[in-house]
Amino acid sequence: QVQLVESGGGLVQAGGSLRLSCAASGRTFSDYAMGWFRQAPGKERDFVAAISTGGGTTDYADSVKGRFTISRDNAKNTLYLQMNSLKPEDTAVYYCAARRGVPTRNPWVYEYWGQGTQVTVSS
């Protein structure tokens, strides 16, 4: 069992920045590829970014590439998402997720999910 807890969400003006964190329980964080997903009201859960177990490989949705940066600190059992140049369309609940294996864009293959943190970008 892996427990994930997101934090760092909030209200920000368009063009601003936020840094999300995802704290993982246990000693096996480094065995898991990690991903960030987001879901707006009435919308499906969409891929945002993913990272490999050691952090050497990253992947981003086209909508956030160049603005968001995913990273991890395995010594701290923590995943991060640095979000810059935020846009109103970034407004959503952001979830972190974990899976054994390589990072993917498919939310259905991730084993564990956090509770989500709300990000609201004002226009």
C-alpha atoms as an extended CHARMM CRD file, in Angstrom:
* protein
*
       123  EXT
         1         1  GLN       CA              0.0000000000        0.0000000000        0.0000000000  PROA      1               0.0000000000
         2         2  VAL       CA              1.2230000000        3.4530000000       -0.9870000000  PROA      2               0.0000000000
         3         3  GLN       CA             -0.4040000000        6.5860000000        0.3470000000  PROA      3               0.0000000000
         4         4  LEU       CA             -0.0470000000        9.8470000000       -1.5610000000  PROA      4               0.0000000000
         5         5  VAL       CA             -0.9140000000       13.3200000000       -0.2960000000  PROA      5               0.0000000000
         6         6  GLU       CA             -0.8990000000       16.3680000000       -2.5520000000  PROA      6               0.0000000000
         7         7  SER       CA             -0.4100000000       19.9120000000       -1.3360000000  PROA      7               0.0000000000
         8         8  GLY       CA              0.3840000000       23.3500000000       -2.6770000000  PROA      8               0.0000000000
         9         9  GLY       CA             -2.7730000000       24.1550000000       -4.5860000000  PROA      9               0.0000000000
        10        10  GLY       CA             -4.5440000000       27.4640000000       -4.3060000000  PROA      10              0.0000000000
        11        11  LEU       CA             -5.7880000000       30.5400000000       -6.1030000000  PROA      11              0.0000000000
        12        12  VAL       CA             -3.4310000000       32.3910000000       -8.4130000000  PROA      12              0.0000000000
        13        13  GLN       CA             -3.7700000000       35.0380000000      -11.1010000000  PROA      13              0.0000000000
        14        14  ALA       CA             -3.1260000000       34.2250000000      -14.7360000000  PROA      14              0.0000000000
        15        15  GLY       CA              0.5960000000       34.3670000000      -15.4100000000  PROA      15              0.0000000000
        16        16  GLY       CA              1.4610000000       33.3670000000      -11.8680000000  PROA      16              0.0000000000
        17        17  SER       CA              3.1400000000       30.2680000000      -10.4790000000  PROA      17              0.0000000000
        18        18  LEU       CA              2.4320000000       27.4490000000       -8.0570000000  PROA      18              0.0000000000
        19        19  ARG       CA              4.4640000000       24.4900000000       -6.8640000000  PROA      19              0.0000000000
        20        20  LEU       CA              2.5770000000       21.3130000000       -6.0660000000  PROA      20              0.0000000000
        21        21  SER       CA              4.0030000000       18.5940000000       -3.8510000000  PROA      21              0.0000000000
        22        22  CYS       CA              3.0460000000       14.9540000000       -3.4460000000  PROA      22              0.0000000000
        23        23  ALA       CA              4.2990000000       13.2120000000       -0.3270000000  PROA      23              0.0000000000
        24        24  ALA       CA              4.4740000000        9.4090000000       -0.4580000000  PROA      24              0.0000000000
        25        25  SER       CA              4.4510000000        6.9990000000        2.4380000000  PROA      25              0.0000000000
        26        26  GLY       CA              6.7870000000        4.0740000000        2.9260000000  PROA      26              0.0000000000
        27        27  ARG       CA             10.3500000000        3.2910000000        1.9030000000  PROA      27              0.0000000000
        28        28  THR       CA              9.7180000000        2.2160000000       -1.7020000000  PROA      28              0.0000000000
        29        29  PHE       CA              9.0160000000        5.5450000000       -3.3820000000  PROA      29              0.0000000000
        30        30  SER       CA             11.9900000000        5.0720000000       -5.6920000000  PROA      30              0.0000000000
        31        31  ASP       CA             10.4040000000        1.8820000000       -7.1080000000  PROA      31              0.0000000000
        32        32  TYR       CA              7.5120000000        3.8220000000       -8.6190000000  PROA      32              0.0000000000
        33        33  ALA       CA              7.1050000000        5.8960000000      -11.7150000000  PROA      33              0.0000000000
        34        34  MET       CA              4.9930000000        8.9390000000      -10.9090000000  PROA      34              0.0000000000
        35        35  GLY       CA              2.5010000000       11.0600000000      -12.7600000000  PROA      35              0.0000000000
        36        36  TRP       CA              0.4410000000       14.2000000000      -12.4190000000  PROA      36              0.0000000000
        37        37  PHE       CA             -3.1150000000       14.3160000000      -13.7600000000  PROA      37              0.0000000000
        38        38  ARG       CA             -5.8190000000       16.9390000000      -13.5840000000  PROA      38              0.0000000000
        39        39  GLN       CA             -9.5910000000       17.0270000000      -13.7990000000  PROA      39              0.0000000000
        40        40  ALA       CA            -11.8130000000       20.0500000000      -14.3000000000  PROA      40              0.0000000000
        41        41  PRO       CA            -15.5540000000       19.9820000000      -13.5070000000  PROA      41              0.0000000000
        42        42  GLY       CA            -17.4200000000       18.0990000000      -16.2090000000  PROA      42              0.0000000000
        43        43  LYS       CA            -14.1840000000       16.9950000000      -17.8820000000  PROA      43              0.0000000000
        44        44  GLU       CA            -12.2460000000       13.7550000000      -18.0190000000  PROA      44              0.0000000000
        45        45  ARG       CA             -9.0790000000       13.2100000000      -16.0440000000  PROA      45              0.0000000000
        46        46  ASP       CA             -6.2030000000       14.3130000000      -18.2600000000  PROA      46              0.0000000000
        47        47  PHE       CA             -2.5170000000       13.5420000000      -18.2640000000  PROA      47              0.0000000000
        48        48  VAL       CA             -0.2320000000       16.3970000000      -17.2550000000  PROA      48              0.0000000000
        49        49  ALA       CA              3.2700000000       15.0050000000      -16.7060000000  PROA      49              0.0000000000
        50        50  ALA       CA              5.1220000000       11.8400000000      -15.7340000000  PROA      50              0.0000000000
        51        51  ILE       CA              8.5670000000       10.9240000000      -14.4610000000  PROA      51              0.0000000000
        52        52  SER       CA             10.6080000000        7.7460000000      -14.2290000000  PROA      52              0.0000000000
        53        53  THR       CA             11.7440000000        6.1260000000      -11.0020000000  PROA      53              0.0000000000
        54        54  GLY       CA             15.0930000000        7.8950000000      -10.9250000000  PROA      54              0.0000000000
        55        55  GLY       CA             13.8820000000       11.1060000000      -12.5200000000  PROA      55              0.0000000000
        56        56  GLY       CA             15.9120000000       10.6480000000      -15.6850000000  PROA      56              0.0000000000
        57        57  THR       CA             12.9450000000       10.5230000000      -18.0550000000  PROA      57              0.0000000000
        58        58  THR       CA             10.0630000000       13.0010000000      -18.1400000000  PROA      58              0.0000000000
        59        59  ASP       CA              6.9980000000       13.4120000000      -20.3160000000  PROA      59              0.0000000000
        60        60  TYR       CA              4.5870000000       16.3350000000      -20.6340000000  PROA      60              0.0000000000
        61        61  ALA       CA              1.2380000000       17.0070000000      -22.1870000000  PROA      61              0.0000000000
        62        62  ASP       CA              1.5060000000       19.4610000000      -25.0690000000  PROA      62              0.0000000000
        63        63  SER       CA             -0.7200000000       21.9020000000      -23.2190000000  PROA      63              0.0000000000
        64        64  VAL       CA              1.8100000000       22.3240000000      -20.3890000000  PROA      64              0.0000000000
        65        65  LYS       CA              5.1370000000       21.7050000000      -22.0890000000  PROA      65              0.0000000000
        66        66  GLY       CA              7.5080000000       24.5850000000      -21.4980000000  PROA      66              0.0000000000
        67        67  ARG       CA              5.4650000000       25.8920000000      -18.5770000000  PROA      67              0.0000000000
        68        68  PHE       CA              5.3820000000       22.9840000000      -16.1050000000  PROA      68              0.0000000000
        69        69  THR       CA              8.2770000000       20.9720000000      -14.6960000000  PROA      69              0.0000000000
        70        70  ILE       CA              7.9200000000       17.6090000000      -12.9810000000  PROA      70              0.0000000000
        71        71  SER       CA             10.6380000000       16.4870000000      -10.5850000000  PROA      71              0.0000000000
        72        72  ARG       CA             11.1690000000       14.1520000000       -7.6590000000  PROA      72              0.0000000000
        73        73  ASP       CA             13.3440000000       13.8650000000       -4.5930000000  PROA      73              0.0000000000
        74        74  ASN       CA             13.5560000000       10.1910000000       -3.7360000000  PROA      74              0.0000000000
        75        75  ALA       CA             15.4170000000       10.8940000000       -0.4980000000  PROA      75              0.0000000000
        76        76  LYS       CA             12.3820000000       12.8850000000        0.6570000000  PROA      76              0.0000000000
        77        77  ASN       CA              9.7530000000       10.5770000000       -0.8830000000  PROA      77              0.0000000000
        78        78  THR       CA              8.3000000000       13.6030000000       -2.6330000000  PROA      78              0.0000000000
        79        79  LEU       CA              7.1040000000       14.4280000000       -6.1440000000  PROA      79              0.0000000000
        80        80  TYR       CA              6.8210000000       18.0190000000       -7.3740000000  PROA      80              0.0000000000
        81        81  LEU       CA              5.1040000000       19.9390000000      -10.1300000000  PROA      81              0.0000000000
        82        82  GLN       CA              6.3640000000       23.4520000000      -10.7350000000  PROA      82              0.0000000000
        83        83  MET       CA              3.7140000000       25.3580000000      -12.6660000000  PROA      83              0.0000000000
        84        84  ASN       CA              4.6480000000       28.6650000000      -14.2870000000  PROA      84              0.0000000000
        85        85  SER       CA              2.7900000000       31.0270000000      -16.6140000000  PROA      85              0.0000000000
        86        86  LEU       CA             -0.5070000000       29.6450000000      -15.4020000000  PROA      86              0.0000000000
        87        87  LYS       CA             -3.6020000000       30.0520000000      -17.5430000000  PROA      87              0.0000000000
        88        88  PRO       CA             -7.2940000000       29.9200000000      -16.6150000000  PROA      88              0.0000000000
        89        89  GLU       CA             -7.5810000000       26.6320000000      -18.5050000000  PROA      89              0.0000000000
        90        90  ASP       CA             -5.1350000000       25.1110000000      -16.0040000000  PROA      90              0.0000000000
        91        91  THR       CA             -7.8690000000       25.3430000000      -13.3730000000  PROA      91              0.0000000000
        92        92  ALA       CA             -8.5660000000       21.8200000000      -12.1090000000  PROA      92              0.0000000000
        93        93  VAL       CA             -8.0750000000       19.3810000000       -9.2940000000  PROA      93              0.0000000000
        94        94  TYR       CA             -4.5440000000       18.0190000000       -9.6070000000  PROA      94              0.0000000000
        95        95  TYR       CA             -3.7670000000       14.4370000000       -8.6340000000  PROA      95              0.0000000000
        96        96  CYS       CA             -0.4980000000       12.6050000000       -8.2210000000  PROA      96              0.0000000000
        97        97  ALA       CA             -0.3110000000        8.9120000000       -9.0250000000  PROA      97              0.0000000000
        98        98  ALA       CA              2.1720000000        6.0520000000       -8.6860000000  PROA      98              0.0000000000
        99        99  ARG       CA              2.8120000000        2.8210000000      -10.5510000000  PROA      99              0.0000000000
       100       100  ARG       CA              5.4970000000        0.1770000000      -10.7090000000  PROA      100             0.0000000000
       101       101  GLY       CA              7.2560000000        0.2940000000      -14.0390000000  PROA      101             0.0000000000
       102       102  VAL       CA              7.7820000000        2.9910000000      -16.6120000000  PROA      102             0.0000000000
       103       103  PRO       CA              5.8740000000        6.2720000000      -16.6580000000  PROA      103             0.0000000000
       104       104  THR       CA              2.8780000000        6.3960000000      -18.9920000000  PROA      104             0.0000000000
       105       105  ARG       CA              0.1160000000        8.7830000000      -19.9950000000  PROA      105             0.0000000000
       106       106  ASN       CA             -2.6310000000        6.2620000000      -19.2870000000  PROA      106             0.0000000000
       107       107  PRO       CA             -4.3040000000        6.9730000000      -15.9370000000  PROA      107             0.0000000000
       108       108  TRP       CA             -5.7790000000        3.4780000000      -15.7520000000  PROA      108             0.0000000000
       109       109  VAL       CA             -2.4170000000        1.7820000000      -15.2170000000  PROA      109             0.0000000000
       110       110  TYR       CA             -1.4760000000        3.8330000000      -12.1590000000  PROA      110             0.0000000000
       111       111  GLU       CA             -1.9870000000        1.8650000000       -8.9550000000  PROA      111             0.0000000000
       112       112  TYR       CA             -2.1870000000        4.5840000000       -6.3330000000  PROA      112             0.0000000000
       113       113  TRP       CA             -3.7060000000        8.0500000000       -6.2590000000  PROA      113             0.0000000000
       114       114  GLY       CA             -3.7310000000       10.9950000000       -3.9410000000  PROA      114             0.0000000000
       115       115  GLN       CA             -6.8390000000       12.8780000000       -2.8870000000  PROA      115             0.0000000000
       116       116  GLY       CA             -6.1590000000       15.8380000000       -5.1500000000  PROA      116             0.0000000000
       117       117  THR       CA             -5.4460000000       19.5060000000       -4.6120000000  PROA      117             0.0000000000
       118       118  GLN       CA             -7.4140000000       22.3580000000       -6.1690000000  PROA      118             0.0000000000
       119       119  VAL       CA             -5.6760000000       24.8160000000       -8.4700000000  PROA      119             0.0000000000
       120       120  THR       CA             -7.6900000000       27.8510000000       -9.5360000000  PROA      120             0.0000000000
       121       121  VAL       CA             -6.3040000000       30.3810000000      -12.0030000000  PROA      121             0.0000000000
       122       122  SER       CA             -8.2440000000       33.6230000000      -12.2530000000  PROA      122             0.0000000000
       123       123  SER       CA             -8.6560000000       35.4180000000      -15.5660000000  PROA      123             0.0000000000
